[in-house]
PDB file of C-alpha atoms in Angstrom:
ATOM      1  CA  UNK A 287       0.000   0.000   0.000  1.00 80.00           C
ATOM      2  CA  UNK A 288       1.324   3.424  -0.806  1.00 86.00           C
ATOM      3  CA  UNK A 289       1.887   6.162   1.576  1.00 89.00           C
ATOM      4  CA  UNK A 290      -0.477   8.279   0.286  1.00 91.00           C
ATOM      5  CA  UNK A 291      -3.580   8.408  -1.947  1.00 93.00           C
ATOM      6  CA  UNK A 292      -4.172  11.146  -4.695  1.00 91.00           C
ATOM      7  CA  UNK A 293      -8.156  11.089  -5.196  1.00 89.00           C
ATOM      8  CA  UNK A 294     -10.038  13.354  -7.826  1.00 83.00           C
ATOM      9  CA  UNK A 295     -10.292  17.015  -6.892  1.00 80.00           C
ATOM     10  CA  UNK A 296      -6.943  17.077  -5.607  1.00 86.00           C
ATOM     11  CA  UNK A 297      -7.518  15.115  -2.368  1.00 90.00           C
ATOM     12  CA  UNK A 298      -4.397  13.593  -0.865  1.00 91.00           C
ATOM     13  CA  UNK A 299      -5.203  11.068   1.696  1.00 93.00           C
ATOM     14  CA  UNK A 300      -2.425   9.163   3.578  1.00 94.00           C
ATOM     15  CA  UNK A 301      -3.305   5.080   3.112  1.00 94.00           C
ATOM     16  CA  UNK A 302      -3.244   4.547   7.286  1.00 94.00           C
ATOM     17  CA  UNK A 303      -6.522   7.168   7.108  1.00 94.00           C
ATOM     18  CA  UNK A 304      -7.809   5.517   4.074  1.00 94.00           C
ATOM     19  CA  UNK A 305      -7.652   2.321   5.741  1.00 95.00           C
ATOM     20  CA  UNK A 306      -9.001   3.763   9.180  1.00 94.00           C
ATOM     21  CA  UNK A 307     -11.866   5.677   7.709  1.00 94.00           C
ATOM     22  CA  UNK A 308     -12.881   2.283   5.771  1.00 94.00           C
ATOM     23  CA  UNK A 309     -12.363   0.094   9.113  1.00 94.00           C
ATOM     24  CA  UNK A 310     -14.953   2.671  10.758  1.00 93.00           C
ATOM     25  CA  UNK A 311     -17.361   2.662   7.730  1.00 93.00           C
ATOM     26  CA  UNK A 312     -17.616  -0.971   8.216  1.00 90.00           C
ATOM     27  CA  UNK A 313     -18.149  -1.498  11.664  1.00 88.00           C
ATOM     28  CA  UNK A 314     -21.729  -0.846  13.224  1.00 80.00           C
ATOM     29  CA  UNK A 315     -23.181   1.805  13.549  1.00 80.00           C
ATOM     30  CA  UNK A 316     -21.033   3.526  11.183  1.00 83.00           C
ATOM     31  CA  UNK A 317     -23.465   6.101   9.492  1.00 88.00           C
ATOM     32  CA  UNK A 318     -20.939   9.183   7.644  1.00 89.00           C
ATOM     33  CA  UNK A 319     -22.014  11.794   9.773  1.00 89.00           C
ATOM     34  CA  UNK A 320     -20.789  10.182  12.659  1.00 88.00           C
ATOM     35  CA  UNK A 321     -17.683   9.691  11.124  1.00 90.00           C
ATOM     36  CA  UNK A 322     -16.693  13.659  10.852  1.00 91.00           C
ATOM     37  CA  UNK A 323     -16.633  12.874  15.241  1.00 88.00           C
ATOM     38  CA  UNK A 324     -13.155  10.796  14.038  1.00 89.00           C
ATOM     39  CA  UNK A 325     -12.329  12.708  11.037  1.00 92.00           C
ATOM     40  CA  UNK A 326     -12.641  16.226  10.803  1.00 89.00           C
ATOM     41  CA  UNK A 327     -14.122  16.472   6.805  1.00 91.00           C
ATOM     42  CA  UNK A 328     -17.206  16.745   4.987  1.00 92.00           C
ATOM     43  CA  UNK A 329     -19.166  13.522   5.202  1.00 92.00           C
ATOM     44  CA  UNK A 330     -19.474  13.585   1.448  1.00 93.00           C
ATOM     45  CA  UNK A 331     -15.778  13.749   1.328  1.00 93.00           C
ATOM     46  CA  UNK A 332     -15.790  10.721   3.832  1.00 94.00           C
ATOM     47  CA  UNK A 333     -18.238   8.883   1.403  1.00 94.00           C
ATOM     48  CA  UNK A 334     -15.603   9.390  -1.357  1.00 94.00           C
ATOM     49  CA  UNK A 335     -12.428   7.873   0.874  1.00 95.00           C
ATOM     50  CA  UNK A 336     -14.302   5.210   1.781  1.00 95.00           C
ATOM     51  CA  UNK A 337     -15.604   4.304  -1.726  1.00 94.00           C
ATOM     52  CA  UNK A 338     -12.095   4.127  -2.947  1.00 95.00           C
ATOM     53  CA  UNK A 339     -10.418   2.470  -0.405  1.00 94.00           C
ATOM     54  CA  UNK A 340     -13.297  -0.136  -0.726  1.00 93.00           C
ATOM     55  CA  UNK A 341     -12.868  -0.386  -4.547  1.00 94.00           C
ATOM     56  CA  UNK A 342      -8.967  -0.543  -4.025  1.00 95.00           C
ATOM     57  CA  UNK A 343      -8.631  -2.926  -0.944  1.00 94.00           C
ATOM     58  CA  UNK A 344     -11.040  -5.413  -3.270  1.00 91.00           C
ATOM     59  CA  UNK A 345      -8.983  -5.276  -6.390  1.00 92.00           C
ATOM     60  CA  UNK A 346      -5.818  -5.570  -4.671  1.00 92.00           C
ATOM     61  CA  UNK A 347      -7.234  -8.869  -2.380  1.00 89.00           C
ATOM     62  CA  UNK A 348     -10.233 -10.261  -4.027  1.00 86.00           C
ATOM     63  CA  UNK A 349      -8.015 -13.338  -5.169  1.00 85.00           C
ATOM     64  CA  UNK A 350      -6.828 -14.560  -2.015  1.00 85.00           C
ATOM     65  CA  UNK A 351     -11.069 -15.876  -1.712  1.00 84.00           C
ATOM     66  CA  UNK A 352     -12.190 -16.326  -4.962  1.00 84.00           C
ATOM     67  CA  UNK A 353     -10.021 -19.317  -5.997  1.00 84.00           C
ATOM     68  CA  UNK A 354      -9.159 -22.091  -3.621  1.00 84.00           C
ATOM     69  CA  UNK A 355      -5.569 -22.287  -5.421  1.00 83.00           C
ATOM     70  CA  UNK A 356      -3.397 -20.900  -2.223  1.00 84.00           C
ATOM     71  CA  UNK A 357      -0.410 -21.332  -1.081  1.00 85.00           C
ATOM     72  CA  UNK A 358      -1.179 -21.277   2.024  1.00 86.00           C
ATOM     73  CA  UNK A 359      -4.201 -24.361   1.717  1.00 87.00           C
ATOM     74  CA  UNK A 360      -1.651 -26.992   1.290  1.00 86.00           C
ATOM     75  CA  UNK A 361      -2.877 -30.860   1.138  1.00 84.00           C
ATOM     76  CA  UNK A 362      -1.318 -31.023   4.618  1.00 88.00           C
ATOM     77  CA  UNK A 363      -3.443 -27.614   5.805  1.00 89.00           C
ATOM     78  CA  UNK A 364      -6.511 -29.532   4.835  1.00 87.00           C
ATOM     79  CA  UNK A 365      -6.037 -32.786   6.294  1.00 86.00           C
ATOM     80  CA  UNK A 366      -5.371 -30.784   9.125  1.00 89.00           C
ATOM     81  CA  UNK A 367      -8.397 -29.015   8.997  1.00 87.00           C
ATOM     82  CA  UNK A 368     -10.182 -32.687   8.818  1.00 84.00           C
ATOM     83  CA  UNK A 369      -8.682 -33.666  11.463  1.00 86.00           C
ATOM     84  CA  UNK A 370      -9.716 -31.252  13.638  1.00 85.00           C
ATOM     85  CA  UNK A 371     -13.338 -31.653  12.685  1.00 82.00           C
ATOM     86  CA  UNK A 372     -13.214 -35.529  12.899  1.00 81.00           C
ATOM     87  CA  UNK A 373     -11.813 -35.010  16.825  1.00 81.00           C
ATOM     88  CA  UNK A 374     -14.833 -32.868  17.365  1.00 76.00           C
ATOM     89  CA  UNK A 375     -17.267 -35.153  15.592  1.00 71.00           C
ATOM     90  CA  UNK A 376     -16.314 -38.106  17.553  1.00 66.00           C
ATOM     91  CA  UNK A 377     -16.226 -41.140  15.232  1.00 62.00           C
ATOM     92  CA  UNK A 378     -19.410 -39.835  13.147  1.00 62.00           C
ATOM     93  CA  UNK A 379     -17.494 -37.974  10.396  1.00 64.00           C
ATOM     94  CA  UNK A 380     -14.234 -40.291  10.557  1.00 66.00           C
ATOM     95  CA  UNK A 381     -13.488 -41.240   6.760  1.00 70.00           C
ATOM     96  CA  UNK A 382     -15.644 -38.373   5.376  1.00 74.00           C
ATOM     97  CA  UNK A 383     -12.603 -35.971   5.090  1.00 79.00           C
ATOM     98  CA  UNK A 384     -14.739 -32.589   6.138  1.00 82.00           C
ATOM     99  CA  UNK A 385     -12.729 -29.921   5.994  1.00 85.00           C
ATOM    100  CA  UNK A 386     -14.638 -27.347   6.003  1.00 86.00           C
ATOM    101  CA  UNK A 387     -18.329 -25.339   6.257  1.00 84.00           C
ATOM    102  CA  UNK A 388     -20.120 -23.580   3.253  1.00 84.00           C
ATOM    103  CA  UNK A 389     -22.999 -21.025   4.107  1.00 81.00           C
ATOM    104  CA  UNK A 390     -25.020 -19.215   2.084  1.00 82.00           C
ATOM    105  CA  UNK A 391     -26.130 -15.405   3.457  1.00 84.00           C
ATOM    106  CA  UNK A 392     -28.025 -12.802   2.427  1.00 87.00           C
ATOM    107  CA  UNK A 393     -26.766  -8.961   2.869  1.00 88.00           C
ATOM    108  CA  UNK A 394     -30.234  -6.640   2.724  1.00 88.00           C
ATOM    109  CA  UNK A 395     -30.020  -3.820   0.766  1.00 88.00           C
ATOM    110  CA  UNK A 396     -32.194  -0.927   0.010  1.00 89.00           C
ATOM    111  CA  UNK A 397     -35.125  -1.426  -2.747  1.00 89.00           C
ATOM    112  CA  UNK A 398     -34.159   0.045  -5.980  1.00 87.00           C
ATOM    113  CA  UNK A 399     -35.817   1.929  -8.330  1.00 88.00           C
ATOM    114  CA  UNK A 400     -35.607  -0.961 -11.114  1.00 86.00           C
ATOM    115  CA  UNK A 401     -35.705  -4.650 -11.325  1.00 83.00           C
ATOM    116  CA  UNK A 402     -37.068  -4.984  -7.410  1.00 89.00           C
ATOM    117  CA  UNK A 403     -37.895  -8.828  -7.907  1.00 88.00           C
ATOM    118  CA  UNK A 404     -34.842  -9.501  -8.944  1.00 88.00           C
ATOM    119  CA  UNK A 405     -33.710  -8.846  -5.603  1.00 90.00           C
ATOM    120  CA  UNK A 406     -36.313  -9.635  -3.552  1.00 90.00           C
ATOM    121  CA  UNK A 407     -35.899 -12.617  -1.251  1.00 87.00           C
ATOM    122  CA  UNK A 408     -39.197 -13.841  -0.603  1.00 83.00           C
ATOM    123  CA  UNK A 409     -37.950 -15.446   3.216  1.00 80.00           C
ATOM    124  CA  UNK A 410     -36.316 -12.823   4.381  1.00 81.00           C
ATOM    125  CA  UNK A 411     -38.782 -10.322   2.876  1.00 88.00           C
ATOM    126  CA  UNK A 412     -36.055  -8.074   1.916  1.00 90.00           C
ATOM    127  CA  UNK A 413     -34.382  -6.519  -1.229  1.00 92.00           C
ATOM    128  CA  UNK A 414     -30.757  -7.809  -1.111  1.00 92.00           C
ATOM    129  CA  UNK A 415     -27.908  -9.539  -2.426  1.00 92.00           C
ATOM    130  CA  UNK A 416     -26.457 -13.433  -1.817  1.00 90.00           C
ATOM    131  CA  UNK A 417     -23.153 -14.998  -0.851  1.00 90.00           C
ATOM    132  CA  UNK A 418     -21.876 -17.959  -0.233  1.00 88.00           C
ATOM    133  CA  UNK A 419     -18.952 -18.563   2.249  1.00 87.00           C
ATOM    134  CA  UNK A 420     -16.723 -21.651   2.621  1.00 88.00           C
ATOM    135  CA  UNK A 421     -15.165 -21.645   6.133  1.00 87.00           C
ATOM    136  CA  UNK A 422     -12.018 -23.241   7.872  1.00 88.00           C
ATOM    137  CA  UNK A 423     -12.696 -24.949  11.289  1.00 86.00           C
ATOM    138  CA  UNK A 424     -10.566 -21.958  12.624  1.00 87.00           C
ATOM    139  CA  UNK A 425     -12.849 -19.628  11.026  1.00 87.00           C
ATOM    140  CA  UNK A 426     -10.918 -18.486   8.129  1.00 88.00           C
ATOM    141  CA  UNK A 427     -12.710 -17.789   4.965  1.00 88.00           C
ATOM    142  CA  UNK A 428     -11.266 -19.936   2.195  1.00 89.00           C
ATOM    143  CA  UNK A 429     -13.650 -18.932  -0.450  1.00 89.00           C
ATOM    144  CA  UNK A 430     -16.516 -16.318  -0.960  1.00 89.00           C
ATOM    145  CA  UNK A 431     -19.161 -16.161  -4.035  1.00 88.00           C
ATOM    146  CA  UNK A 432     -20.991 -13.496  -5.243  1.00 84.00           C
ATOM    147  CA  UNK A 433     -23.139 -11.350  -5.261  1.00 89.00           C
ATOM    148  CA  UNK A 434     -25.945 -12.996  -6.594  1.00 87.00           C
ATOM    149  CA  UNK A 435     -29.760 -11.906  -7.057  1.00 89.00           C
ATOM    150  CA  UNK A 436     -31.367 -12.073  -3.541  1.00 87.00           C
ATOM    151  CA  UNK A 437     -33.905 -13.971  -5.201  1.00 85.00           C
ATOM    152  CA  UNK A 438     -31.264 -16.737  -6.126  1.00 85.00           C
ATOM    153  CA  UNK A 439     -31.545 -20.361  -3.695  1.00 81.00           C
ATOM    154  CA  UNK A 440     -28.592 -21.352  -2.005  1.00 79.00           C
ATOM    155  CA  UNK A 441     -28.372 -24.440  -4.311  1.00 80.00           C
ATOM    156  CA  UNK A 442     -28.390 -22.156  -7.483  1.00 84.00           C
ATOM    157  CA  UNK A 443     -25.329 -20.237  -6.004  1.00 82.00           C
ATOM    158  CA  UNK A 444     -23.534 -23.053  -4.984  1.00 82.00           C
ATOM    159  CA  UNK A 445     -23.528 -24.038  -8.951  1.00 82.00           C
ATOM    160  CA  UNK A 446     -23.313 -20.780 -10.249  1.00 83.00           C
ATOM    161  CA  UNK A 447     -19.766 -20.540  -7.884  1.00 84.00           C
ATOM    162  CA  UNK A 448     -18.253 -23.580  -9.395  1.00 83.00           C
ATOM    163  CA  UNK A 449     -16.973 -24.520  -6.195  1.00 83.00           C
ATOM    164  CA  UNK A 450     -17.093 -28.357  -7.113  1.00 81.00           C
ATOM    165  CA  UNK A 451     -14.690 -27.597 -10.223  1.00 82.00           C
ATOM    166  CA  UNK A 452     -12.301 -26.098  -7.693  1.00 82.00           C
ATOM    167  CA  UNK A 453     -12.603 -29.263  -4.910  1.00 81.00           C
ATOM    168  CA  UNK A 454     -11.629 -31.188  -7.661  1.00 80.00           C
ATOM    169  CA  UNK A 455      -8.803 -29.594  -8.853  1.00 79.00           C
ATOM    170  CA  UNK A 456      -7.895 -29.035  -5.503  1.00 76.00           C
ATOM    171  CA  UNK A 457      -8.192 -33.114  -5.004  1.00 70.00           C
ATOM    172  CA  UNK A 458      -5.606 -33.740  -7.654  1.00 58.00           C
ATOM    173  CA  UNK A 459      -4.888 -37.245  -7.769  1.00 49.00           C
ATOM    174  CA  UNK A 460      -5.795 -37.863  -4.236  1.00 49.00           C
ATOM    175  CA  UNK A 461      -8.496 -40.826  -4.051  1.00 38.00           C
ATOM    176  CA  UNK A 462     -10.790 -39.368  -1.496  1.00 43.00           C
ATOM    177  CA  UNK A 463     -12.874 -36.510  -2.170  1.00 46.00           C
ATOM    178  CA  UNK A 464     -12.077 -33.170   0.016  1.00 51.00           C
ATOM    179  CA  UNK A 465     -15.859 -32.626   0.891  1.00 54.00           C
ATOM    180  CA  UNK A 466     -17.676 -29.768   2.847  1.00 60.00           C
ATOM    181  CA  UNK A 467     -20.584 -29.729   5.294  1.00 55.00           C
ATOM    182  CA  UNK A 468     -23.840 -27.780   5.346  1.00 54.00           C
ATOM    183  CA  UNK A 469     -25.869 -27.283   8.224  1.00 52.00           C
ATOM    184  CA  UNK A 470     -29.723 -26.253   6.789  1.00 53.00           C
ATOM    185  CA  UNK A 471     -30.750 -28.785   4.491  1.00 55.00           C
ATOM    186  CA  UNK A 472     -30.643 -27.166   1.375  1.00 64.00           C
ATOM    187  CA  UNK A 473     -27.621 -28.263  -0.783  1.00 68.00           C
ATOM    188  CA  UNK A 474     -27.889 -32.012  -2.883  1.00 73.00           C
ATOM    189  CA  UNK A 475     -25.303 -34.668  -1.465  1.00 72.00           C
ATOM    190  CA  UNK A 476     -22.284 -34.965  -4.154  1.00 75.00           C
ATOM    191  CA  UNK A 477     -18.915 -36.479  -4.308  1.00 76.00           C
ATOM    192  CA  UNK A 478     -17.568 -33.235  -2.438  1.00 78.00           C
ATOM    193  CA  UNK A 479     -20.415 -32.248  -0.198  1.00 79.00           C
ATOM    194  CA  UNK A 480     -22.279 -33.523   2.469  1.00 77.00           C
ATOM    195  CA  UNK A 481     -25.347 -32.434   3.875  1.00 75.00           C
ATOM    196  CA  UNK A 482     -27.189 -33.325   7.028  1.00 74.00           C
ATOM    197  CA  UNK A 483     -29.134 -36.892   6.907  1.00 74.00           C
ATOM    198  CA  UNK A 484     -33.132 -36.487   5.738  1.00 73.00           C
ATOM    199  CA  UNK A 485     -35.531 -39.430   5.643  1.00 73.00           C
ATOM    200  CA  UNK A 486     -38.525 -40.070   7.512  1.00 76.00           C
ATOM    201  CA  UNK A 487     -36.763 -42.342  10.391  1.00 80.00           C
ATOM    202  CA  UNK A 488     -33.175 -41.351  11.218  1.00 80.00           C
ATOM    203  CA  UNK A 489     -31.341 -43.744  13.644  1.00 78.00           C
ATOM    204  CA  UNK A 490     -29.154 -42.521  16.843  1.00 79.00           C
ATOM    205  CA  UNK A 491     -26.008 -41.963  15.161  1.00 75.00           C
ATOM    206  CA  UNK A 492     -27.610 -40.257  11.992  1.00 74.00           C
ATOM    207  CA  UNK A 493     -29.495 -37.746  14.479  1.00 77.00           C
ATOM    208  CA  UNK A 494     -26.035 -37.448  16.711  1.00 76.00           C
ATOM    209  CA  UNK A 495     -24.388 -36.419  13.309  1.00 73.00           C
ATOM    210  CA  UNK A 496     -26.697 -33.676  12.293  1.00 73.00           C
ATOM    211  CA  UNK A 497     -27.373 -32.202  15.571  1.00 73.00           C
ATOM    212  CA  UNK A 498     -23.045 -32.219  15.656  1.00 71.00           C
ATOM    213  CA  UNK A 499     -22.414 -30.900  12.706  1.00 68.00           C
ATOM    214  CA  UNK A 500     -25.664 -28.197  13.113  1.00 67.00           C
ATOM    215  CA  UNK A 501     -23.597 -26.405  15.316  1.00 63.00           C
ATOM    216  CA  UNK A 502     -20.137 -27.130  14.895  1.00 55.00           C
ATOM    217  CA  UNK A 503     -19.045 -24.144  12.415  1.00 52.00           C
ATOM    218  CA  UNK A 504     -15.982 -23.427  14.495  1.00 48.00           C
ATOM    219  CA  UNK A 505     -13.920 -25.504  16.199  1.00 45.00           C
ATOM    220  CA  UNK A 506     -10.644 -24.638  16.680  1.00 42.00           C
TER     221      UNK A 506
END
């Protein structure tokens, strides 16, 4: 990051402001009125830091969660990772290799003048846009989707991300399939994901394992 920004209109920003007035945006409340309290300037001149500190922090970063192909996720990292979640699991996930949980969330937005169905998600009852998250047991975010239509399923996103295309590359030559968990029922079992047990009659272990898994998003 460079010392300092030159913005349009001759604004010269240093980045450590940039970054602060963007950390500040983002937390809650963090309306841009009440930002002139930590930064003495116009709150339209706020609005036009933060918008390009935004736009620059996402260009320079976006690839470190919109490809699994890291460094740092290393075959080892990930049997790690399965490790972890098989200890907390108890014998119920042993041999499933779940390294991970994917999540699908909606972000409300406000209605716009055009195109409002596209938008609308009818359970939340909200205009907004959709993501899809794949977390570490440690809760880092490997991967992130999106946006998508609020309207969109879950299921639809997790196609439209190609997520499986990148577990298998990921696999390589490896026999056994890196697979990912879902708590709310609303993904299709594959080779590379597993989703909570749903039949009429579950046995004990099949009801231990979704009732685990339901709430085990973090575990390290």
């Amino acid at each position: 990051m460079p010392k300092k920004f030159h913005l349009a209109s001759r604004l010269i920003v240093s980045s450590l402001k940039v970054l602060c007035i963007v950390l500040r945006r983002l937390s809650y409340p963090g309306r841009l009125r009440d930002l002139q309290t930590f930064f003495p300037r116009h709150h339209t001149t706020l609005s036009r830091i933060f918008n390009f500190g935004l736009y620059w922090i996402s260009e320079k970063t976006h690839h470190l969660i919109d490809t699994l192909q890291q460094p740092f996720l290393t075959r080892e990292r990930m049997d790690q990772y399965a490790a972890v979640i098989a200890n907390e699991s108890g014998h119920l996930s042993r041999g499933m290799r779940i390294f991970a949980f994917i999540d699908g969330t909606f972000k409300q937005t406000c209605r716009p003048d055009k195109d409002q169905r596209v938008i609308y998600n009818g359970k939340d009852r909200h205009h907004g846009l959709k993501y899809q998250g794949i977390t570490a047991p440690n809760g880092l975010i490997l991967h992130l989707a999106g946006p998508l239509e609020g309207a969109r399923h879950d299921a639809y996103t997790y196609l439209e991300s190609s997520i499986e295309d990148a577990l298998r590359a990921k696999n390589g030559k490896h026999r056994k399939a890196v697979q990912v968990v879902r708590r709310p029922v609303l993904y299709t079992l594959s080779n590379f994901l597993i989703t909570p047990f749903r039949k009429d009659e579950l046995h004990k272990g099949e009801i231990d394992f979704n009732q685990i898994m339901a709430r085990r998003t973090y575990c390290c």
